[in-house]
Amino acid sequence: MSVQIGPVMIDVEGAELTDEDRELLRHPQVGGLIFFARNYRDRPQLEALIKDIRSVRPEILLAVDQEGGRVQRFRESFTRIPSMQALSARADTQQLKDVGWLLAAELLAVGVDFSFAPVLDADDDFCRIVGDRSFAQDPLVLAQKARPFMAGMHEAGMATTGKHFPGHGQVLEDSHEELPVDQRTLDAVLASDCVPFTECIAAGELQAVMPAHIRFANVDENPVGFSRFWLQEILRKRLGFDGVIFSDDLTMEGAGAAGGYAERIRAAMQAGCDMGVVCNNRQGALEVLEALEGFEPDPRSSERLARMRGRAAIDSWSTLESNSRWQSTREWLASWM
């Protein structure tokens, strides 16, 4: 019988677990943990922290934002990954695959299950939150660049997460600070920003999706992550997606449209999210967990979440260092970065 995975992803305070962290990790609704730069001093420390976390909750899913470029939480000892914009400008298909493999292989070697990657938002130049995190400006080109990168991640044994559905590229506002509003019609969004998601889902290359904290005013009154229309009618039914839906961070200002933390997690679950992400706000995490007391998640959510567990082909850093693919990809990246 499979172990039930709780519907909330939290974070911890520092490089070692505190007693409060341990108590929080034991909460039955906690099923995931996301790492930040503050949780990382060096690789041995991270491996010790992961071992400690798994001694408390063996089944927990461990995640990080390790996209490359300006969003790379683990840096010292890990390979420096370029932004996807810089990578896609230089890399051929095999090199894109190799960098995706390297990124995933390094995380899996230390015990992290997955990275919230890749970004599938098209970059429309003026969007400050996406910018060089995007593979390309043209959605079809973006899909062509992202697919080999994701294939490399799969070869290493890591599930992929596309963000931020259905596309964050055509709004000026940063959803960390406010709720962006996009005035385009559904057809316009589906024909442009949503194309990379449509293409990658159809190809069976996405195991998870993270919706944007954006309100498409001419489509639905609710922001995407709280919208049954976007998550059920469009993502699940129209696009045929059967993977995990992670909320974007529920502590972001863009999530405030749903109300307080209790209202945010309930709205995310009711819309169809499999797991709510709550980080960098311990009080907010406590309020979310209190709001879910007695909550019985859909068994299908736990089944989907179980697919996010890392299946490392290389399960130690020493083995990774002797791998010729790792060595040659690092050398290629170092030659131009």
mmCIF file of C-alpha atoms in Angstrom:
data_model
loop_
_atom_site.group_PDB
_atom_site.id
_atom_site.type_symbol
_atom_site.label_atom_id
_atom_site.label_comp_id
_atom_site.label_asym_id
_atom_site.label_seq_id
_atom_site.Cartn_x
_atom_site.Cartn_y
_atom_site.Cartn_z
ATOM 1 C CA MET A 1 0.000 0.000 0.000
ATOM 2 C CA SER A 2 1.396 3.389 -0.988
ATOM 3 C CA VAL A 3 2.085 6.041 1.646
ATOM 4 C CA GLN A 4 -0.275 9.031 1.593
ATOM 5 C CA ILE A 5 1.542 12.269 0.730
ATOM 6 C CA GLY A 6 0.174 15.359 2.455
ATOM 7 C CA PRO A 7 -1.032 18.353 0.406
ATOM 8 C CA VAL A 8 1.202 21.105 1.832
ATOM 9 C CA MET A 9 4.810 22.042 1.013
ATOM 10 C CA ILE A 10 6.663 24.074 3.637
ATOM 11 C CA ASP A 11 10.206 25.285 4.277
ATOM 12 C CA VAL A 12 12.616 25.207 7.216
ATOM 13 C CA GLU A 13 14.481 28.026 8.908
ATOM 14 C CA GLY A 14 18.166 27.326 8.328
ATOM 15 C CA ALA A 15 20.998 24.913 7.593
ATOM 16 C CA GLU A 16 20.003 22.522 10.394
ATOM 17 C CA LEU A 17 16.602 21.495 11.712
ATOM 18 C CA THR A 18 15.232 23.211 14.799
ATOM 19 C CA ASP A 19 12.839 21.555 17.228
ATOM 20 C CA GLU A 20 10.051 23.668 15.734
ATOM 21 C CA ASP A 21 11.004 22.479 12.238
ATOM 22 C CA ARG A 22 10.801 18.857 13.393
ATOM 23 C CA GLU A 23 7.393 19.354 14.928
ATOM 24 C CA LEU A 24 6.115 20.994 11.754
ATOM 25 C CA LEU A 25 7.505 18.217 9.561
ATOM 26 C CA ARG A 26 5.554 15.655 11.577
ATOM 27 C CA HIS A 27 2.238 17.302 10.773
ATOM 28 C CA PRO A 28 0.189 14.807 8.730
ATOM 29 C CA GLN A 29 -0.756 17.408 6.112
ATOM 30 C CA VAL A 30 2.887 18.188 5.304
ATOM 31 C CA GLY A 31 3.983 16.296 2.214
ATOM 32 C CA GLY A 32 6.746 18.440 0.751
ATOM 33 C CA LEU A 33 9.630 20.726 1.650
ATOM 34 C CA ILE A 34 11.274 23.389 -0.503
ATOM 35 C CA PHE A 35 14.884 24.481 0.046
ATOM 36 C CA PHE A 36 16.234 28.022 -0.255
ATOM 37 C CA ALA A 37 19.758 29.479 -0.316
ATOM 38 C CA ARG A 38 19.623 29.953 3.462
ATOM 39 C CA ASN A 39 19.402 26.173 3.852
ATOM 40 C CA TYR A 40 22.695 25.640 2.021
ATOM 41 C CA ARG A 41 26.266 26.157 3.249
ATOM 42 C CA ASP A 42 27.988 23.352 1.394
ATOM 43 C CA ARG A 43 27.217 19.962 -0.035
ATOM 44 C CA PRO A 44 28.038 17.814 3.049
ATOM 45 C CA GLN A 45 25.833 20.075 5.190
ATOM 46 C CA LEU A 46 22.968 19.765 2.701
ATOM 47 C CA GLU A 47 23.290 15.983 2.584
ATOM 48 C CA ALA A 48 23.246 15.877 6.397
ATOM 49 C CA LEU A 49 20.173 18.127 6.488
ATOM 50 C CA ILE A 50 18.375 15.912 3.973
ATOM 51 C CA LYS A 51 19.238 12.802 5.984
ATOM 52 C CA ASP A 52 17.859 14.486 9.106
ATOM 53 C CA ILE A 53 14.655 15.545 7.334
ATOM 54 C CA ARG A 54 14.076 12.041 6.013
ATOM 55 C CA SER A 55 14.616 10.580 9.477
ATOM 56 C CA VAL A 56 11.573 12.610 10.558
ATOM 57 C CA ARG A 57 9.479 12.138 7.374
ATOM 58 C CA PRO A 58 10.904 9.439 5.072
ATOM 59 C CA GLU A 59 8.199 9.910 2.434
ATOM 60 C CA ILE A 60 8.468 13.698 2.141
ATOM 61 C CA LEU A 61 9.093 15.239 -1.294
ATOM 62 C CA LEU A 62 12.127 17.530 -1.383
ATOM 63 C CA ALA A 63 12.189 20.358 -3.914
ATOM 64 C CA VAL A 64 14.168 23.461 -4.835
ATOM 65 C CA ASP A 65 14.099 26.286 -7.381
ATOM 66 C CA GLN A 66 17.270 25.387 -9.294
ATOM 67 C CA GLU A 67 16.493 26.891 -12.685
ATOM 68 C CA GLY A 68 19.891 28.365 -13.480
ATOM 69 C CA GLY A 69 20.857 31.997 -13.942
ATOM 70 C CA ARG A 70 19.564 34.254 -11.203
ATOM 71 C CA VAL A 71 17.377 31.487 -9.746
ATOM 72 C CA GLN A 72 19.818 28.881 -8.449
ATOM 73 C CA ARG A 73 19.619 28.192 -4.705
ATOM 74 C CA PHE A 74 22.615 25.831 -4.454
ATOM 75 C CA ARG A 75 25.739 27.396 -5.935
ATOM 76 C CA GLU A 76 29.003 26.538 -4.160
ATOM 77 C CA SER A 77 30.180 23.057 -5.339
ATOM 78 C CA PHE A 78 27.253 22.778 -7.746
ATOM 79 C CA THR A 79 27.755 23.593 -11.417
ATOM 80 C CA ARG A 80 26.907 27.147 -12.314
ATOM 81 C CA ILE A 81 23.973 26.925 -14.718
ATOM 82 C CA PRO A 82 23.369 29.831 -17.126
ATOM 83 C CA SER A 83 19.998 31.482 -17.565
ATOM 84 C CA MET A 84 17.783 29.626 -20.014
ATOM 85 C CA GLN A 85 17.881 32.640 -22.325
ATOM 86 C CA ALA A 86 21.683 32.521 -22.466
ATOM 87 C CA LEU A 87 21.710 28.732 -22.767
ATOM 88 C CA SER A 88 19.194 28.571 -25.600
ATOM 89 C CA ALA A 89 21.187 31.178 -27.566
ATOM 90 C CA ARG A 90 24.294 28.947 -27.581
ATOM 91 C CA ALA A 91 23.200 25.358 -27.132
ATOM 92 C CA ASP A 92 22.198 22.825 -29.757
ATOM 93 C CA THR A 93 19.618 20.137 -28.997
ATOM 94 C CA GLN A 94 22.117 17.714 -27.444
ATOM 95 C CA GLN A 95 23.688 20.439 -25.293
ATOM 96 C CA LEU A 96 20.252 21.493 -24.022
ATOM 97 C CA LYS A 97 19.623 17.871 -23.102
ATOM 98 C CA ASP A 98 23.006 17.557 -21.402
ATOM 99 C CA VAL A 99 22.492 20.667 -19.248
ATOM 100 C CA GLY A 100 19.035 19.482 -18.223
ATOM 101 C CA TRP A 101 20.570 16.136 -17.309
ATOM 102 C CA LEU A 102 23.400 17.773 -15.332
ATOM 103 C CA LEU A 103 21.072 20.063 -13.383
ATOM 104 C CA ALA A 104 18.862 17.129 -12.394
ATOM 105 C CA ALA A 105 21.696 14.659 -11.773
ATOM 106 C CA GLU A 106 23.411 16.987 -9.284
ATOM 107 C CA LEU A 107 20.237 17.475 -7.256
ATOM 108 C CA LEU A 108 19.338 13.791 -7.286
ATOM 109 C CA ALA A 109 22.871 12.852 -6.202
ATOM 110 C CA VAL A 110 22.404 14.739 -2.920
ATOM 111 C CA GLY A 111 18.842 13.504 -2.338
ATOM 112 C CA VAL A 112 16.629 16.303 -3.695
ATOM 113 C CA ASP A 113 13.655 14.868 -5.595
ATOM 114 C CA PHE A 114 12.982 17.643 -8.094
ATOM 115 C CA SER A 115 13.513 21.227 -9.138
ATOM 116 C CA PHE A 116 10.601 23.508 -9.987
ATOM 117 C CA ALA A 117 11.820 23.732 -13.571
ATOM 118 C CA PRO A 118 11.695 24.596 -16.362
ATOM 119 C CA VAL A 119 10.116 28.027 -16.804
ATOM 120 C CA LEU A 120 7.760 27.822 -19.797
ATOM 121 C CA ASP A 121 6.801 31.498 -19.754
ATOM 122 C CA ALA A 122 7.501 33.311 -23.018
ATOM 123 C CA ASP A 123 9.642 36.413 -22.543
ATOM 124 C CA ASP A 124 8.001 39.499 -24.003
ATOM 125 C CA ASP A 125 10.955 41.735 -23.088
ATOM 126 C CA PHE A 126 9.044 44.019 -20.741
ATOM 127 C CA CYS A 127 8.161 41.333 -18.180
ATOM 128 C CA ARG A 128 10.630 41.829 -15.338
ATOM 129 C CA ILE A 129 9.654 38.666 -13.456
ATOM 130 C CA VAL A 130 10.409 36.364 -16.423
ATOM 131 C CA GLY A 131 13.130 38.031 -18.490
ATOM 132 C CA ASP A 132 16.167 35.796 -18.994
ATOM 133 C CA ARG A 133 14.527 32.915 -17.134
ATOM 134 C CA SER A 134 12.704 32.169 -20.389
ATOM 135 C CA PHE A 135 14.093 30.003 -23.197
ATOM 136 C CA ALA A 136 12.653 32.242 -25.892
ATOM 137 C CA GLN A 137 10.216 34.984 -26.850
ATOM 138 C CA ASP A 138 8.362 32.922 -29.445
ATOM 139 C CA PRO A 139 6.184 30.271 -27.732
ATOM 140 C CA LEU A 140 6.817 27.614 -30.414
ATOM 141 C CA VAL A 141 10.582 28.170 -30.301
ATOM 142 C CA LEU A 142 10.365 28.056 -26.516
ATOM 143 C CA ALA A 143 8.704 24.627 -26.650
ATOM 144 C CA GLN A 144 11.357 23.370 -29.078
ATOM 145 C CA LYS A 145 14.128 24.500 -26.702
ATOM 146 C CA ALA A 146 12.481 23.309 -23.486
ATOM 147 C CA ARG A 147 11.666 19.786 -24.666
ATOM 148 C CA PRO A 148 15.275 18.518 -24.974
ATOM 149 C CA PHE A 149 16.129 20.208 -21.669
ATOM 150 C CA MET A 150 13.276 18.281 -20.030
ATOM 151 C CA ALA A 151 14.327 15.083 -21.810
ATOM 152 C CA GLY A 152 17.719 15.445 -20.123
ATOM 153 C CA MET A 153 16.084 15.874 -16.731
ATOM 154 C CA HIS A 154 14.095 12.696 -17.370
ATOM 155 C CA GLU A 155 17.252 10.794 -18.341
ATOM 156 C CA ALA A 156 18.720 11.684 -14.942
ATOM 157 C CA GLY A 157 15.576 10.406 -13.192
ATOM 158 C CA MET A 158 13.830 13.685 -12.363
ATOM 159 C CA ALA A 159 10.243 14.766 -12.974
ATOM 160 C CA THR A 160 9.651 18.141 -14.629
ATOM 161 C CA THR A 161 7.494 21.072 -13.500
ATOM 162 C CA GLY A 162 6.383 23.685 -16.024
ATOM 163 C CA LYS A 163 5.671 27.165 -14.717
ATOM 164 C CA HIS A 164 3.733 29.470 -14.673
ATOM 165 C CA PHE A 165 0.617 28.187 -16.438
ATOM 166 C CA PRO A 166 -0.812 29.504 -18.752
ATOM 167 C CA GLY A 167 2.021 32.025 -19.147
ATOM 168 C CA HIS A 168 3.413 34.988 -17.198
ATOM 169 C CA GLY A 169 5.149 36.795 -20.046
ATOM 170 C CA GLN A 170 2.682 39.550 -20.964
ATOM 171 C CA VAL A 171 2.121 41.281 -17.647
ATOM 172 C CA LEU A 172 4.278 44.009 -16.160
ATOM 173 C CA GLU A 173 3.478 43.333 -12.518
ATOM 174 C CA ASP A 174 5.454 40.962 -10.296
ATOM 175 C CA SER A 175 3.006 38.582 -8.598
ATOM 176 C CA HIS A 176 5.316 38.440 -5.569
ATOM 177 C CA GLU A 177 4.296 42.052 -4.933
ATOM 178 C CA GLU A 178 0.796 42.432 -6.430
ATOM 179 C CA LEU A 179 -1.840 40.604 -8.464
ATOM 180 C CA PRO A 180 -1.203 41.080 -12.199
ATOM 181 C CA VAL A 181 -4.257 41.400 -14.438
ATOM 182 C CA ASP A 182 -4.178 40.296 -18.075
ATOM 183 C CA GLN A 183 -6.977 41.563 -20.347
ATOM 184 C CA ARG A 184 -6.556 39.080 -23.200
ATOM 185 C CA THR A 185 -9.254 36.627 -24.241
ATOM 186 C CA LEU A 186 -9.011 32.891 -23.673
ATOM 187 C CA ASP A 187 -8.397 32.240 -27.357
ATOM 188 C CA ALA A 188 -5.588 34.784 -27.423
ATOM 189 C CA VAL A 189 -3.857 33.202 -24.429
ATOM 190 C CA LEU A 190 -4.252 29.658 -25.754
ATOM 191 C CA ALA A 191 -2.824 30.707 -29.118
ATOM 192 C CA SER A 192 0.247 32.379 -27.614
ATOM 193 C CA ASP A 193 1.601 32.020 -24.074
ATOM 194 C CA CYS A 194 -0.090 28.689 -23.448
ATOM 195 C CA VAL A 195 1.499 26.999 -26.476
ATOM 196 C CA PRO A 196 4.583 25.651 -24.633
ATOM 197 C CA PHE A 197 2.340 24.019 -22.023
ATOM 198 C CA THR A 198 0.072 22.576 -24.705
ATOM 199 C CA GLU A 199 3.034 21.204 -26.673
ATOM 200 C CA CYS A 200 4.856 19.714 -23.696
ATOM 201 C CA ILE A 201 1.718 18.160 -22.200
ATOM 202 C CA ALA A 202 0.811 16.603 -25.551
ATOM 203 C CA ALA A 203 4.313 15.138 -25.763
ATOM 204 C CA GLY A 204 3.968 13.616 -22.276
ATOM 205 C CA GLU A 205 6.970 15.533 -20.965
ATOM 206 C CA LEU A 206 5.405 17.415 -18.042
ATOM 207 C CA GLN A 207 4.806 15.658 -14.737
ATOM 208 C CA ALA A 208 3.743 18.833 -12.917
ATOM 209 C CA VAL A 209 2.486 22.350 -13.582
ATOM 210 C CA MET A 210 2.566 25.449 -11.403
ATOM 211 C CA PRO A 211 -0.181 27.981 -12.248
ATOM 212 C CA ALA A 212 0.457 31.705 -12.189
ATOM 213 C CA HIS A 213 -0.946 34.150 -9.655
ATOM 214 C CA ILE A 214 -2.494 36.139 -12.522
ATOM 215 C CA ARG A 215 -6.110 37.098 -13.124
ATOM 216 C CA PHE A 216 -7.235 36.944 -16.730
ATOM 217 C CA ALA A 217 -10.098 39.395 -16.371
ATOM 218 C CA ASN A 218 -11.871 38.375 -19.592
ATOM 219 C CA VAL A 219 -11.652 34.656 -18.812
ATOM 220 C CA ASP A 220 -12.389 34.150 -15.103
ATOM 221 C CA GLU A 221 -12.693 36.399 -12.063
ATOM 222 C CA ASN A 222 -10.324 34.184 -10.025
ATOM 223 C CA PRO A 223 -6.540 34.117 -10.409
ATOM 224 C CA VAL A 224 -5.422 30.989 -12.269
ATOM 225 C CA GLY A 225 -4.244 29.101 -9.192
ATOM 226 C CA PHE A 226 -7.658 29.522 -7.555
ATOM 227 C CA SER A 227 -9.715 28.956 -10.696
ATOM 228 C CA ARG A 228 -11.579 25.720 -11.358
ATOM 229 C CA PHE A 229 -12.099 26.936 -14.911
ATOM 230 C CA TRP A 230 -8.384 27.219 -15.640
ATOM 231 C CA LEU A 231 -7.288 24.140 -13.709
ATOM 232 C CA GLN A 232 -10.171 21.770 -14.413
ATOM 233 C CA GLU A 233 -11.772 22.862 -17.677
ATOM 234 C CA ILE A 234 -8.642 24.020 -19.475
ATOM 235 C CA LEU A 235 -5.642 22.246 -17.940
ATOM 236 C CA ARG A 236 -7.221 18.900 -17.031
ATOM 237 C CA LYS A 237 -9.970 18.507 -19.651
ATOM 238 C CA ARG A 238 -8.974 20.560 -22.680
ATOM 239 C CA LEU A 239 -5.208 19.934 -22.491
ATOM 240 C CA GLY A 240 -5.534 16.441 -21.015
ATOM 241 C CA PHE A 241 -3.052 17.020 -18.183
ATOM 242 C CA ASP A 242 -2.983 14.274 -15.542
ATOM 243 C CA GLY A 243 0.076 15.345 -13.569
ATOM 244 C CA VAL A 244 0.546 17.293 -10.346
ATOM 245 C CA ILE A 245 -0.747 20.845 -9.969
ATOM 246 C CA PHE A 246 1.342 22.772 -7.440
ATOM 247 C CA SER A 247 0.112 26.151 -6.282
ATOM 248 C CA ASP A 248 2.599 28.958 -6.643
ATOM 249 C CA ASP A 249 3.727 30.254 -3.242
ATOM 250 C CA LEU A 250 0.615 31.132 -1.260
ATOM 251 C CA THR A 251 2.486 33.810 0.701
ATOM 252 C CA MET A 252 2.946 35.948 -2.434
ATOM 253 C CA GLU A 253 0.943 39.149 -2.649
ATOM 254 C CA GLY A 254 -0.688 37.882 -5.828
ATOM 255 C CA ALA A 255 -2.330 35.131 -3.764
ATOM 256 C CA GLY A 256 -3.950 37.675 -1.442
ATOM 257 C CA ALA A 257 -6.974 37.946 -3.725
ATOM 258 C CA ALA A 258 -8.285 34.766 -2.083
ATOM 259 C CA GLY A 259 -8.118 36.246 1.440
ATOM 260 C CA GLY A 260 -6.072 35.065 4.429
ATOM 261 C CA TYR A 261 -3.930 31.944 4.504
ATOM 262 C CA ALA A 262 -6.815 29.664 5.445
ATOM 263 C CA GLU A 263 -8.853 30.980 2.524
ATOM 264 C CA ARG A 264 -5.894 30.694 0.151
ATOM 265 C CA ILE A 265 -5.219 27.011 0.813
ATOM 266 C CA ARG A 266 -8.918 26.131 0.695
ATOM 267 C CA ALA A 267 -9.343 28.014 -2.585
ATOM 268 C CA ALA A 268 -6.292 26.279 -4.079
ATOM 269 C CA MET A 269 -7.530 22.837 -3.046
ATOM 270 C CA GLN A 270 -11.065 23.510 -4.263
ATOM 271 C CA ALA A 271 -9.761 24.729 -7.621
ATOM 272 C CA GLY A 272 -7.864 21.487 -8.075
ATOM 273 C CA CYS A 273 -4.314 21.963 -6.779
ATOM 274 C CA ASP A 274 -2.715 18.763 -5.511
ATOM 275 C CA MET A 275 -0.257 20.560 -3.236
ATOM 276 C CA GLY A 276 -0.165 24.076 -1.794
ATOM 277 C CA VAL A 277 3.254 25.720 -1.437
ATOM 278 C CA VAL A 278 3.692 27.959 1.624
ATOM 279 C CA CYS A 279 7.162 29.350 2.242
ATOM 280 C CA ASN A 280 9.087 32.158 3.934
ATOM 281 C CA ASN A 281 6.246 32.760 6.381
ATOM 282 C CA ARG A 282 6.081 30.359 9.325
ATOM 283 C CA GLN A 283 2.884 31.854 10.704
ATOM 284 C CA GLY A 284 1.264 31.511 7.313
ATOM 285 C CA ALA A 285 2.290 27.854 7.171
ATOM 286 C CA LEU A 286 0.802 27.226 10.607
ATOM 287 C CA GLU A 287 -2.466 28.873 9.568
ATOM 288 C CA VAL A 288 -2.619 26.762 6.411
ATOM 289 C CA LEU A 289 -2.066 23.543 8.348
ATOM 290 C CA GLU A 290 -4.683 24.512 10.908
ATOM 291 C CA ALA A 291 -7.161 25.231 8.098
ATOM 292 C CA LEU A 292 -6.603 21.718 6.734
ATOM 293 C CA GLU A 293 -7.200 19.861 9.986
ATOM 294 C CA GLY A 294 -9.339 16.877 9.063
ATOM 295 C CA PHE A 295 -8.963 17.545 5.327
ATOM 296 C CA GLU A 296 -9.056 14.341 3.278
ATOM 297 C CA PRO A 297 -7.171 14.844 0.002
ATOM 298 C CA ASP A 298 -8.221 13.059 -3.150
ATOM 299 C CA PRO A 299 -6.253 9.754 -3.308
ATOM 300 C CA ARG A 300 -5.435 10.607 -6.926
ATOM 301 C CA SER A 301 -3.467 13.623 -5.681
ATOM 302 C CA SER A 302 -1.224 11.397 -3.574
ATOM 303 C CA GLU A 303 -0.729 9.064 -6.534
ATOM 304 C CA ARG A 304 0.268 11.978 -8.746
ATOM 305 C CA LEU A 305 2.606 13.386 -6.098
ATOM 306 C CA ALA A 306 4.335 10.014 -5.724
ATOM 307 C CA ARG A 307 5.428 10.329 -9.369
ATOM 308 C CA MET A 308 7.508 13.367 -8.380
ATOM 309 C CA ARG A 309 9.877 11.265 -6.295
ATOM 310 C CA GLY A 310 13.402 11.230 -7.680
ATOM 311 C CA ARG A 311 14.625 8.070 -9.360
ATOM 312 C CA ALA A 312 18.313 8.794 -9.460
ATOM 313 C CA ALA A 313 20.387 6.951 -12.036
ATOM 314 C CA ILE A 314 23.436 8.304 -10.169
ATOM 315 C CA ASP A 315 22.861 8.372 -6.417
ATOM 316 C CA SER A 316 26.119 9.792 -5.045
ATOM 317 C CA TRP A 317 28.294 12.799 -5.784
ATOM 318 C CA SER A 318 31.472 10.707 -6.027
ATOM 319 C CA THR A 319 29.896 8.580 -8.760
ATOM 320 C CA LEU A 320 28.696 11.707 -10.517
ATOM 321 C CA GLU A 321 32.184 13.242 -10.526
ATOM 322 C CA SER A 322 33.559 10.230 -12.399
ATOM 323 C CA ASN A 323 30.796 10.407 -15.025
ATOM 324 C CA SER A 324 32.087 11.510 -18.447
ATOM 325 C CA ARG A 325 28.827 13.274 -19.364
ATOM 326 C CA TRP A 326 28.975 15.374 -16.196
ATOM 327 C CA GLN A 327 32.634 16.235 -16.806
ATOM 328 C CA SER A 328 32.210 17.236 -20.442
ATOM 329 C CA THR A 329 29.046 19.280 -19.816
ATOM 330 C CA ARG A 330 30.730 21.185 -16.985
ATOM 331 C CA GLU A 331 33.722 21.878 -19.214
ATOM 332 C CA TRP A 332 31.496 23.153 -22.030
ATOM 333 C CA LEU A 333 29.597 25.471 -19.675
ATOM 334 C CA ALA A 334 32.803 26.764 -18.078
ATOM 335 C CA SER A 335 34.236 27.553 -21.519
ATOM 336 C CA TRP A 336 31.785 30.376 -22.153
ATOM 337 C CA MET A 337 30.338 31.428 -18.814
#
